[in-house]
Amino acid sequence: MICLLVSGCRKTHDPNSREVTEYVLQAGGKVIPVHSDLPINTTAKIPEGNFAVREIDLTDAKIKNLDMKKLVNLPYLESLNLHGTSLTDKGLASISGLPKLKSLEIAYTRVSDEEVSKLTRFPQLRKIFLYGTAVKPQTIEDLKSNLRGCVIYK
């Protein structure tokens, strides 16, 4: 435990972080690594050593549903912002392997009740932003009852 408190923090990494960061930057987004509040918003800021991604912000990025397959198996990702993208159910369905995801911003996207209702696959979710979507109140109520402690903004 002492090792973690003194020096272990910088050892958090996952093998997908570099590739995902390069993709996010290419798409016009930014990432924030674990143990930092400073965004990586240019390739020059990508750490040389190992690191892990904590937040991804792709607000208004010109991305395709197929690109969502790149946002998988990120064990330290806590926040994913896809606000204003062309995300649909197909893209949302392909996002997986995010065991620590706490915040998901999919406002002003084209997601529907069918796929949003399956967000229970992310049991750590505490915030979901659904402004400007066609998601119905019943789906929101179902999510609230299945994701205890999750606040849904609509």
XYZ file of C-alpha atoms in Angstrom:
154
model
C 0.000 0.000 0.000
C 2.821 2.416 0.757
C 4.236 1.808 -2.696
C 0.949 2.869 -4.235
C 0.770 6.030 -2.184
C 4.377 7.037 -2.751
C 5.308 5.940 -6.234
C 2.806 3.526 -7.729
C 0.477 6.109 -9.234
C 2.567 6.669 -12.339
C 2.530 2.957 -13.159
C -1.125 2.943 -14.195
C -1.278 2.174 -17.892
C -3.045 0.133 -20.482
C -1.775 -0.904 -23.896
C -4.631 0.748 -25.831
C -4.107 4.281 -24.499
C -1.563 5.502 -27.050
C -3.578 4.294 -30.064
C -6.843 5.656 -28.648
C -5.233 9.002 -27.814
C -3.868 9.340 -31.342
C -7.309 8.557 -32.769
C -9.070 11.053 -30.455
C -6.608 13.815 -31.336
C -6.966 13.091 -35.053
C -10.746 13.388 -34.657
C -10.360 16.791 -32.989
C -10.887 15.667 -29.417
C -8.773 15.525 -26.301
C -7.977 13.063 -23.541
C -7.017 13.390 -19.905
C -4.750 10.691 -18.523
C -5.063 9.013 -15.136
C -3.280 11.024 -12.397
C -3.530 14.317 -14.288
C -5.984 17.133 -14.841
C -4.070 18.461 -17.847
C -5.552 17.547 -21.222
C -3.627 15.949 -24.018
C -4.851 17.974 -26.979
C -1.859 17.761 -29.330
C 0.397 14.891 -30.344
C 3.317 16.724 -28.735
C 1.640 16.240 -25.331
C 1.312 12.449 -25.614
C 3.516 10.978 -22.863
C 6.551 9.036 -24.038
C 6.115 6.278 -21.469
C 3.154 4.190 -20.474
C -0.054 5.904 -19.445
C -3.786 5.283 -19.142
C -6.720 7.374 -20.343
C -9.203 8.618 -17.723
C -11.340 10.961 -19.857
C -12.134 11.250 -23.547
C -13.833 14.338 -24.964
C -15.029 14.110 -28.562
C -17.592 16.929 -28.365
C -18.844 17.786 -31.868
C -16.160 15.584 -33.463
C -16.781 14.291 -36.962
C -16.721 10.601 -36.094
C -18.497 7.588 -37.519
C -20.224 4.720 -35.738
C -17.488 2.418 -36.979
C -14.948 4.532 -35.068
C -16.593 3.614 -31.758
C -14.937 0.192 -31.965
C -11.710 2.039 -31.175
C -13.119 3.106 -27.803
C -13.061 -0.330 -26.201
C -11.054 -2.071 -23.516
C -9.999 1.055 -21.668
C -9.934 -0.188 -18.083
C -9.331 3.238 -16.491
C -11.737 5.343 -18.573
C -14.171 7.186 -16.287
C -15.668 9.802 -18.595
C -16.677 9.626 -22.264
C -18.108 12.700 -23.987
C -19.698 12.161 -27.406
C -21.940 15.266 -27.264
C -23.052 16.469 -30.676
C -21.503 13.641 -32.665
C -23.297 11.519 -35.265
C -23.485 8.609 -32.790
C -26.390 6.200 -33.330
C -27.438 2.964 -31.647
C -24.990 1.014 -33.788
C -22.040 3.036 -32.500
C -23.224 3.009 -28.897
C -23.616 -0.778 -29.030
C -19.981 -1.223 -30.041
C -18.609 0.607 -26.988
C -17.509 -1.981 -24.433
C -14.792 -2.938 -21.990
C -15.087 0.210 -19.882
C -15.441 -1.154 -16.330
C -14.868 2.201 -14.579
C -17.083 4.380 -16.795
C -18.856 6.852 -14.497
C -19.978 9.590 -16.879
C -21.393 9.249 -20.388
C -22.362 12.312 -22.420
C -24.414 11.360 -25.460
C -26.519 14.520 -25.664
C -27.580 15.700 -29.113
C -26.826 12.364 -30.738
C -29.136 9.991 -32.609
C -29.327 7.248 -29.969
C -32.675 5.662 -29.159
C -34.427 3.852 -26.344
C -33.355 0.480 -27.674
C -29.640 0.955 -27.087
C -29.774 3.480 -24.241
C -31.744 0.928 -22.208
C -28.694 -1.356 -22.416
C -26.387 1.098 -20.650
C -26.804 -1.045 -17.554
C -23.794 -2.936 -18.966
C -21.801 -0.087 -17.364
C -22.743 -0.606 -13.690
C -20.448 2.179 -12.422
C -22.290 4.917 -14.357
C -23.221 7.858 -12.133
C -24.076 10.469 -14.811
C -25.719 10.111 -18.218
C -26.422 13.164 -20.358
C -29.299 12.667 -22.800
C -30.317 16.232 -23.692
C -31.561 16.537 -27.261
C -32.129 12.811 -27.790
C -35.339 10.938 -28.566
C -35.042 8.809 -25.410
C -38.434 8.416 -23.741
C -39.182 9.026 -20.037
C -39.932 5.327 -19.406
C -36.433 4.350 -20.585
C -34.953 6.940 -18.250
C -36.976 5.635 -15.317
C -35.909 2.061 -16.104
C -32.264 3.133 -16.197
C -32.582 4.950 -12.873
C -33.995 1.873 -11.200
C -31.323 -0.413 -12.674
C -28.364 1.935 -12.188
C -28.746 2.926 -8.539
C -27.241 6.326 -7.800
C -27.060 7.349 -11.448
C -28.281 10.841 -12.327
C -29.741 11.174 -15.811
C -29.911 14.607 -17.399
C -32.584 15.026 -20.063
